[in-house]
C-alpha positions as a Python dict, from the first residue, in 0.01 Angstrom:
ca = {
    (1, 'M'): (0, 0, 0),
    (2, 'S'): (69, 72, 357),
    (3, 'Y'): (288, -125, 636),
    (4, 'S'): (-12, -122, 816),
    (5, 'A'): (-237, -275, 512),
    (6, 'C'): (-87, -567, 593),
    (7, 'Y'): (-310, -612, 948),
    (8, 'S'): (-612, -714, 785),
    (9, 'R'): (-871, -832, 1031),
    (10, 'Q'): (-952, -1197, 965),
    (11, 'P'): (-1171, -1416, 1209),
    (12, 'R'): (-1013, -1565, 1516),
    (13, 'R'): (-951, -1987, 1533),
    (14, 'R'): (-1105, -2131, 1798),
    (15, 'G'): (-841, -2432, 1804),
    (16, 'C'): (-886, -2478, 2240),
    (17, 'T'): (-691, -2803, 2344),
    (18, 'K'): (-703, -2937, 2698),
    (19, 'M'): (-322, -2889, 2714),
    (20, 'A'): (-327, -2506, 2757),
    (21, 'W'): (-770, -2447, 2873),
    (22, 'W'): (-601, -2190, 3125),
    (23, 'Q'): (-410, -2011, 2881),
    (24, 'Q'): (-734, -1973, 2674),
    (25, 'V'): (-888, -1823, 2986),
    (26, 'L'): (-653, -1565, 2985),
    (27, 'A'): (-655, -1504, 2663),
    (28, 'V'): (-979, -1364, 2764),
    (29, 'D'): (-874, -1198, 3072),
    (30, 'A'): (-605, -1023, 2891),
    (31, 'K'): (-851, -869, 2653),
    (32, 'F'): (-1086, -723, 2896),
    (33, 'N'): (-821, -627, 3122),
    (34, 'N'): (-828, -258, 3038),
    (35, 'H'): (-1164, -210, 3136),
    (36, 'R'): (-1051, -350, 3456),
    (37, 'A'): (-961, -35, 3704),
    (38, 'P'): (-853, 155, 3472),
    (39, 'A'): (-707, 426, 3699),
    (40, 'T'): (-483, 160, 3847),
    (41, 'P'): (-233, -19, 3618),
    (42, 'G'): (-69, -189, 3863),
    (43, 'F'): (-408, -367, 4038),
    (44, 'K'): (-486, -465, 3641),
    (45, 'T'): (-94, -669, 3649),
    (46, 'L'): (-125, -817, 4038),
    (47, 'Y'): (-531, -897, 3884),
    (48, 'I'): (-391, -1154, 3575),
    (49, 'R'): (-86, -1258, 3746),
    (50, 'R'): (-284, -1401, 4012),
    (51, 'R'): (-515, -1558, 3764),
    (52, 'S'): (-229, -1751, 3569),
    (53, 'Q'): (-138, -1843, 3933),
    (54, 'L'): (-499, -2045, 3999),
    (55, 'L'): (-537, -2172, 3682),
    (56, 'R'): (-226, -2358, 3635),
    (57, 'D'): (-284, -2509, 3998),
    (58, 'S'): (-645, -2559, 3954),
    (59, 'A'): (-529, -2824, 3655),
    (60, 'R'): (-254, -2987, 3876),
    (61, 'E'): (-525, -3048, 4143),
    (62, 'E'): (-742, -3217, 3802),
    (63, 'G'): (-477, -3417, 3761),
    (64, 'D'): (-377, -3208, 3416),
    (65, 'S'): (-44, -3063, 3501),
    (66, 'P'): (135, -2944, 3152),
    (67, 'R'): (302, -3182, 3198),
    (68, 'C'): (36, -3443, 3181),
    (69, 'M'): (-162, -3291, 2926),
    (70, 'S'): (117, -3241, 2708),
    (71, 'R'): (133, -3629, 2681),
    (72, 'N'): (-250, -3618, 2682),
    (73, 'M'): (-198, -3332, 2347),
    (74, 'S'): (79, -3561, 2180),
    (75, 'V'): (-170, -3888, 2173),
    (76, 'T'): (-474, -3652, 2066),
    (77, 'M'): (-305, -3480, 1783),
    (78, 'S'): (-88, -3859, 1689),
    (79, 'Q'): (-432, -4025, 1631),
    (80, 'T'): (-580, -3692, 1339),
    (81, 'G'): (-250, -3682, 1201),
    (82, 'S'): (-95, -3355, 1315),
    (83, 'Q'): (247, -3273, 1441),
    (84, 'G'): (273, -3379, 1792),
    (85, 'I'): (441, -3198, 2090),
    (86, 'E'): (640, -3510, 2252),
    (87, 'G'): (675, -3873, 2189),
    (88, 'P'): (1003, -4163, 2229),
    (89, 'Q'): (1201, -4052, 1909),
    (90, 'G'): (1405, -4253, 1691),
    (91, 'P'): (1775, -4236, 1642),
    (92, 'P'): (1922, -3897, 1579),
    (93, 'P'): (1908, -3829, 1158),
    (94, 'A'): (2296, -3784, 1004),
    (95, 'G'): (2426, -3414, 1079),
    (96, 'S'): (2177, -3342, 1370),
    (97, 'V'): (2275, -3170, 1665),
    (98, 'V'): (2363, -3443, 1917),
    (99, 'P'): (2534, -3505, 2256),
    (100, 'T'): (2948, -3563, 2285),
    (101, 'Q'): (3113, -3626, 2565),
    (102, 'R'): (3275, -3269, 2479),
    (103, 'A'): (2937, -3136, 2544),
    (104, 'E'): (2933, -3081, 2924),
    (105, 'A'): (3004, -2792, 2954),
    (106, 'S'): (2765, -2658, 2676),
    (107, 'K'): (2505, -2902, 2860),
    (108, 'A'): (2537, -2750, 3134),
    (109, 'I'): (2410, -2404, 3067),
    (110, 'V'): (2064, -2583, 3010),
    (111, 'G'): (2059, -2752, 3302),
    (112, 'G'): (2092, -3108, 3158),
    (113, 'T'): (1749, -3049, 3013),
    (114, 'S'): (1599, -3240, 2749),
    (115, 'I'): (1494, -2964, 2471),
    (116, 'G'): (1128, -2979, 2553),
    (117, 'E'): (1153, -2936, 2890),
    (118, 'N'): (1395, -2679, 2842),
    (119, 'Y'): (1117, -2474, 2651),
    (120, 'A'): (849, -2519, 2854),
    (121, 'F'): (734, -2207, 2884),
    (122, 'S'): (431, -2151, 3018),
    (123, 'G'): (348, -1895, 3352),
    (124, 'V'): (285, -1529, 3280),
    (125, 'H'): (581, -1315, 3458),
    (126, 'H'): (394, -998, 3314),
    (127, 'I'): (146, -854, 3071),
    (128, 'F'): (215, -490, 2905),
    (129, 'D'): (-81, -282, 2738),
    (130, 'Q'): (53, 40, 2697),
    (131, 'H'): (15, 58, 2329),
    (132, 'A'): (-293, 104, 2152),
    (133, 'D'): (-224, -69, 1831),
    (134, 'S'): (-35, -351, 1680),
    (135, 'V'): (356, -400, 1869),
    (136, 'T'): (494, -482, 1545),
    (137, 'M'): (860, -581, 1730),
    (138, 'V'): (972, -683, 2024),
    (139, 'K'): (1348, -740, 2145),
    (140, 'F'): (1543, -760, 2465),
    (141, 'A'): (1876, -605, 2472),
    (142, 'H'): (2244, -767, 2410),
    (143, 'N'): (2373, -1013, 2685),
    (144, 'D'): (2071, -841, 2921),
    (145, 'L'): (1867, -1035, 3120),
    (146, 'G'): (1514, -822, 3108),
    (147, 'L'): (1576, -470, 2922),
    (148, 'L'): (1305, -488, 2692),
    (149, 'A'): (1177, -273, 2417),
    (150, 'C'): (812, -263, 2201),
    (151, 'S'): (757, -77, 1844),
    (152, 'S'): (402, -12, 1783),
    (153, 'L'): (161, 117, 1469),
    (154, 'D'): (26, 376, 1764),
    (155, 'S'): (343, 541, 1647),
    (156, 'T'): (530, 514, 1941),
    (157, 'L'): (816, 255, 2082),
    (158, 'S'): (884, 213, 2455),
    (159, 'V'): (1129, 66, 2691),
    (160, 'C'): (1070, -207, 2952),
    (161, 'Q'): (1209, -329, 3254),
    (162, 'V'): (1087, -705, 3346),
    (163, 'S'): (1378, -845, 3587),
    (164, 'E'): (1445, -629, 3848),
    (165, 'G'): (1198, -553, 4089),
    (166, 'E'): (803, -490, 3957),
    (167, 'P'): (806, -483, 3605),
    (168, 'R'): (743, -160, 3459),
    (169, 'V'): (777, 109, 3103),
    (170, 'L'): (1081, 317, 3175),
    (171, 'H'): (983, 567, 2858),
    (172, 'T'): (787, 612, 2586),
    (173, 'L'): (938, 706, 2319),
    (174, 'R'): (753, 983, 2057),
    (175, 'H'): (861, 1118, 1785),
    (176, 'H'): (725, 936, 1467),
    (177, 'T'): (435, 1085, 1335),
    (178, 'A'): (264, 681, 1188),
    (179, 'G'): (350, 381, 1252),
    (180, 'V'): (641, 234, 1350),
    (181, 'T'): (740, -98, 1181),
    (182, 'G'): (1088, -203, 1302),
    (183, 'F'): (1393, -95, 1545),
    (184, 'D'): (1693, -263, 1667),
    (185, 'W'): (1961, -205, 1971),
    (186, 'S'): (2300, -109, 1936),
    (187, 'S'): (2529, -347, 2021),
    (188, 'T'): (2665, -179, 2361),
    (189, 'N'): (2229, -125, 2438),
    (190, 'D'): (2314, 255, 2449),
    (191, 'L'): (2101, 341, 2188),
    (192, 'L'): (1789, 226, 1997),
    (193, 'L'): (1726, 269, 1618),
    (194, 'S'): (1359, 286, 1514),
    (195, 'C'): (1195, 342, 1150),
    (196, 'G'): (851, 408, 1029),
    (197, 'E'): (585, 442, 785),
    (198, 'D'): (669, 827, 768),
    (199, 'G'): (954, 758, 630),
    (200, 'A'): (1193, 876, 968),
    (201, 'I'): (1460, 713, 1094),
    (202, 'C'): (1532, 791, 1439),
    (203, 'L'): (1781, 753, 1711),
    (204, 'W'): (1762, 785, 2064),
    (205, 'S'): (1869, 741, 2405),
    (206, 'S'): (1805, 391, 2536),
    (207, 'S'): (1899, 534, 2909),
    (208, 'T'): (1669, 854, 2905),
    (209, 'G'): (1398, 786, 2572),
    (210, 'Q'): (1522, 1146, 2417),
    (211, 'C'): (1564, 1145, 2032),
    (212, 'L'): (1937, 1234, 1936),
    (213, 'R'): (1890, 1223, 1566),
    (214, 'T'): (1631, 1192, 1297),
    (215, 'V'): (1679, 1097, 941),
    (216, 'S'): (1456, 1134, 609),
    (217, 'D'): (1453, 875, 369),
    (218, 'Q'): (1684, 968, 62),
    (219, 'A'): (1357, 828, -192),
    (220, 'G'): (1114, 954, 35),
    (221, 'G'): (931, 616, 75),
    (222, 'Q'): (804, 403, 429),
    (223, 'V'): (1077, 288, 630),
    (224, 'L'): (1023, -80, 708),
    (225, 'S'): (1280, -226, 843),
    (226, 'C'): (1641, -138, 1009),
    (227, 'L'): (1905, -262, 1164),
    (228, 'F'): (2307, -194, 1310),
    (229, 'H'): (2581, -306, 1200),
    (230, 'P'): (2682, -579, 1466),
    (231, 'L'): (3067, -488, 1469),
    (232, 'N'): (3048, -93, 1408),
    (233, 'S'): (2715, 75, 1550),
    (234, 'N'): (2785, 393, 1328),
    (235, 'W'): (2648, 220, 1022),
    (236, 'A'): (2279, 138, 999),
    (237, 'V'): (2104, -64, 681),
    (238, 'L'): (1733, 86, 589),
    (239, 'G'): (1497, -134, 358),
    (240, 'N'): (1219, 62, 250),
    (241, 'S'): (890, 49, 30),
    (242, 'R'): (1080, 174, -312),
    (243, 'G'): (1296, -124, -322),
    (244, 'L'): (1603, -11, -200),
    (245, 'V'): (1830, -146, 58),
    (246, 'Q'): (2053, 190, 219),
    (247, 'V'): (2336, 166, 383),
    (248, 'L'): (2339, 517, 683),
    (249, 'N'): (2584, 641, 916),
    (250, 'I'): (2434, 743, 1180),
    (251, 'S'): (2737, 974, 1286),
    (252, 'T'): (2716, 1225, 991),
    (253, 'G'): (2315, 1150, 911),
    (254, 'H'): (2421, 1093, 515),
    (255, 'Y'): (2375, 795, 274),
    (256, 'P'): (2767, 678, 166),
    (257, 'K'): (2797, 642, -215),
    (258, 'G'): (2790, 294, -341),
    (259, 'G'): (2585, 202, 2),
    (260, 'T'): (2192, 166, -168),
    (261, 'S'): (2120, -114, -384),
    (262, 'K'): (1796, -188, -563),
    (263, 'V'): (1541, -475, -504),
    (264, 'A'): (1222, -587, -710),
    (265, 'G'): (964, -501, -398),
    (266, 'Q'): (967, -337, -77),
    (267, 'V'): (1221, -445, 153),
    (268, 'T'): (1044, -617, 448),
    (269, 'A'): (1331, -793, 671),
    (270, 'L'): (1726, -716, 695),
    (271, 'T'): (1992, -955, 853),
    (272, 'F'): (2333, -964, 878),
    (273, 'D'): (2495, -1245, 987),
    (274, 'S'): (2771, -1239, 1316),
    (275, 'S'): (3101, -1120, 1135),
    (276, 'G'): (2894, -863, 950),
    (277, 'K'): (3019, -896, 631),
    (278, 'T'): (2691, -1071, 484),
    (279, 'L'): (2352, -903, 461),
    (280, 'W'): (2021, -1072, 344),
    (281, 'A'): (1718, -861, 276),
    (282, 'G'): (1399, -999, 203),
    (283, 'D'): (1105, -851, -18),
    (284, 'D'): (736, -870, -27),
    (285, 'K'): (725, -1071, -369),
    (286, 'G'): (932, -1341, -174),
    (287, 'I'): (1269, -1300, -250),
    (288, 'I'): (1584, -1330, -67),
    (289, 'I'): (1889, -1143, -207),
    (290, 'S'): (2205, -1176, -66),
    (291, 'F'): (2529, -893, -33),
    (292, 'L'): (2843, -808, 90),
    (293, 'F'): (2905, -537, 286),
    (294, 'D'): (3195, -343, 304),
    (295, 'L'): (3274, -237, 668),
    (296, 'G'): (3510, 46, 605),
    (297, 'S'): (3306, 260, 358),
    (298, 'G'): (2958, 134, 385),
    (299, 'G'): (2919, -6, 54),
    (300, 'L'): (2669, -270, -71),
    (301, 'R'): (2727, -533, -358),
    (302, 'K'): (2508, -820, -434),
    (303, 'G'): (2562, -1151, -364),
    (304, 'K'): (2301, -1477, -420),
    (305, 'R'): (1908, -1426, -514),
    (306, 'C'): (1692, -1680, -407),
    (307, 'V'): (1325, -1718, -431),
    (308, 'V'): (1135, -1897, -102),
    (309, 'S'): (778, -1816, -279),
    (310, 'E'): (616, -1611, -580),
    (311, 'G'): (428, -1308, -440),
    (312, 'A'): (419, -1398, -46),
    (313, 'A'): (588, -1140, 182),
    (314, 'I'): (940, -1228, 355),
    (315, 'T'): (830, -1038, 663),
    (316, 'S'): (1139, -1169, 917),
    (317, 'L'): (1479, -1256, 827),
    (318, 'S'): (1746, -1428, 1136),
    (319, 'A'): (2085, -1548, 1091),
    (320, 'R'): (2285, -1800, 1286),
    (321, 'T'): (2614, -1928, 1265),
    (322, 'W'): (2620, -2322, 1474),
    (323, 'A'): (2996, -2304, 1614),
    (324, 'S'): (3008, -2643, 1742),
    (325, 'R'): (3158, -2921, 1582),
    (326, 'E'): (2835, -3159, 1526),
    (327, 'A'): (2650, -2797, 1350),
    (328, 'P'): (2897, -2607, 1180),
    (329, 'N'): (2718, -2460, 924),
    (330, 'P'): (2583, -2103, 894),
    (331, 'T'): (2196, -2080, 893),
    (332, 'L'): (1893, -1864, 806),
    (333, 'L'): (1530, -1825, 981),
    (334, 'V'): (1316, -1743, 731),
    (335, 'S'): (890, -1612, 782),
    (336, 'A'): (769, -1611, 467),
    (337, 'A'): (328, -1523, 437),
    (338, 'C'): (273, -1878, 261),
    (339, 'N'): (187, -2062, 593),
    (340, 'T'): (547, -2157, 588),
    (341, 'L'): (883, -2111, 841),
    (342, 'L'): (1199, -2227, 653),
    (343, 'L'): (1500, -2280, 732),
    (344, 'Y'): (1779, -2260, 507),
    (345, 'R'): (2189, -2349, 492),
    (346, 'V'): (2429, -2054, 392),
    (347, 'V'): (2595, -2210, 102),
    (348, 'D'): (2896, -2004, 30),
    (349, 'K'): (3092, -1691, 75),
    (350, 'E'): (2809, -1439, -127),
    (351, 'G'): (2540, -1579, 86),
    (352, 'G'): (2407, -1848, -155),
    (353, 'L'): (2127, -1993, 23),
    (354, 'R'): (1995, -2344, 44),
    (355, 'L'): (1661, -2477, 200),
    (356, 'K'): (1711, -2734, 445),
    (357, 'R'): (1362, -2757, 610),
    (358, 'N'): (1041, -2597, 640),
    (359, 'F'): (730, -2616, 857),
    (360, 'S'): (352, -2551, 841),
    (361, 'I'): (275, -2260, 1035),
    (362, 'S'): (-64, -2027, 1016),
    (363, 'H'): (93, -1707, 806),
    (364, 'V'): (-45, -1507, 502),
    (365, 'Y'): (-168, -1186, 639),
    (366, 'Q'): (47, -1060, 929),
    (367, 'P'): (359, -962, 943),
    (368, 'V'): (501, -1244, 1165),
    (369, 'R'): (858, -1291, 1296),
    (370, 'S'): (1035, -1579, 1441),
    (371, 'T'): (1402, -1642, 1583),
    (372, 'F'): (1705, -1829, 1695),
    (373, 'C'): (1646, -1937, 2020),
    (374, 'P'): (1994, -1799, 2204),
    (375, 'L'): (2143, -2093, 2338),
    (376, 'M'): (2285, -2323, 2085),
    (377, 'S'): (2412, -2641, 2267),
    (378, 'F'): (2545, -2984, 2206),
    (379, 'R'): (2243, -3083, 2405),
    (380, 'Q'): (2023, -3313, 2102),
    (381, 'G'): (1814, -3051, 1908),
    (382, 'A'): (1793, -2738, 1815),
    (383, 'C'): (1458, -2490, 1867),
    (384, 'V'): (1326, -2137, 1682),
    (385, 'V'): (1000, -2022, 1783),
    (386, 'S'): (763, -1840, 1583),
    (387, 'G'): (431, -1628, 1573),
    (388, 'C'): (128, -1756, 1430),
    (389, 'E'): (-204, -1599, 1339),
    (390, 'D'): (-368, -1855, 1524),
    (391, 'C'): (-286, -1669, 1813),
    (392, 'S'): (-32, -1903, 1913),
    (393, 'V'): (375, -1854, 1965),
    (394, 'W'): (499, -2227, 1841),
    (395, 'F'): (802, -2360, 2016),
    (396, 'L'): (954, -2605, 1735),
    (397, 'D'): (1269, -2826, 1763),
    (398, 'V'): (1456, -2802, 1339),
    (399, 'E'): (1646, -3137, 1382),
    (400, 'R'): (1355, -3334, 1402),
    (401, 'D'): (1249, -3547, 1080),
    (402, 'T'): (868, -3547, 1265),
    (403, 'R'): (656, -3404, 1481),
    (404, 'P'): (908, -3101, 1537),
    (405, 'L'): (659, -2901, 1747),
    (406, 'I'): (774, -2921, 2123),
    (407, 'N'): (558, -2623, 2257),
    (408, 'R'): (256, -2430, 2204),
    (409, 'L'): (141, -2059, 2407),
    (410, 'Q'): (-185, -1990, 2372),
    (411, 'G'): (-231, -1682, 2568),
    (412, 'H'): (-312, -1390, 2327),
    (413, 'A'): (-615, -1340, 2207),
    (414, 'A'): (-491, -1160, 1879),
    (415, 'P'): (-242, -1305, 1582),
    (416, 'V'): (126, -1301, 1784),
    (417, 'L'): (355, -1107, 1546),
    (418, 'G'): (688, -1075, 1778),
    (419, 'V'): (880, -1306, 1973),
    (420, 'T'): (1222, -1263, 2137),
    (421, 'F'): (1392, -1461, 2397),
    (422, 'N'): (1651, -1262, 2701),
    (423, 'Y'): (1975, -1386, 2672),
    (424, 'D'): (1937, -1668, 2858),
    (425, 'E'): (1621, -1774, 2753),
    (426, 'S'): (1474, -1746, 3130),
    (427, 'L'): (1237, -1531, 3006),
    (428, 'L'): (1046, -1485, 2621),
    (429, 'A'): (817, -1159, 2523),
    (430, 'T'): (603, -1222, 2258),
    (431, 'S'): (330, -917, 2112),
    (432, 'D'): (29, -965, 1893),
    (433, 'A'): (-210, -754, 1691),
    (434, 'T'): (-416, -613, 1919),
    (435, 'G'): (-112, -444, 2091),
    (436, 'L'): (-18, -676, 2394),
    (437, 'V'): (234, -784, 2499),
    (438, 'I'): (348, -1087, 2762),
    (439, 'V'): (614, -1181, 2888),
    (440, 'W'): (663, -1579, 2999),
    (441, 'K'): (882, -1734, 3216),
    (442, 'R'): (971, -2061, 3195),
    (443, 'Q'): (810, -2314, 3444),
}
């Protein structure tokens, strides 16, 4: 079964709420934007941005500002027994992230706001529509405000600049002959690594858009996931459709001895911990396997096995080391195609996992991704963001025992697949199954 088969068309849900009616109008506008002045893409973008501004201004004039609408939505959802967005909270549970006197500098980074206020993304900064098929992944460059890359099933990648002057596409990367399933930035942002259904692994110069090297999958399978080692960009790890986790030497194009391991299903997701010593691989059978990585030789040694949900594909993995006194435990965020987003605690040096929390989110058919918000502080609460098949973007406070949903963006007209923050959380980029990429700005 090909990777693109996951993108089956499903009936779209209408769940339009008063809180985000203007976002629904914007989604329709974005859908038909290609038909407006096709020869002048700059006009299309200007139209959408002005349309978004007018809709939000209209909502405020009618007394339904985003803040008021958020409160109304909280009441409505509470009455129906659903998860609310904001509301009075009781004492924080034991072990949660709580502000202390030591946290003033950390709190200042995020402006001293509540977690709900800090993630009130609603303004549309820019809309990109350069891709003709599903955008499988979006990712900002490391420690960069506006360098954004996107991969698509139309067999191309694009590199965009969204923070300096008018947002624009810098390069369109063309070398793959089938859908691009994933990519990663090198630690210094000068290189991009991509993989695809054609079984090719491509190394690109992010500044010129030139393809520097192409390597074929050693087993002849589709390559479904790839990433650089976080400390040494000479090493890359790949996951293919034949169940192989493979280490690749980028400089030589060779696969080192001892750097290949077999798992049960197609390897659909990969992530390292911050030290680069532990690797987790998720497959389409709902299983996560940990590996210990040898930085010198590129060798892999299997660690622990965790069954998330049998038969439910793992579509996204994101590891985070919570380096604070209040929340010191390494954690793994998992998107699984069983209508669930899960948070695991890493419990040993071999990457063993113990379930901490799980959240209901619409996700069965599409390769939906999720990520931690990059600023992890001593402020009460900790946020993650996820795509969703209900065409919205979900913000969740993973430290709340009740009503973890703190924001929901509804600007897309198709299932949301990719999500990414720039490093200071001023911009959020999301992509969907029609090829649309929306860059949101903090309110």
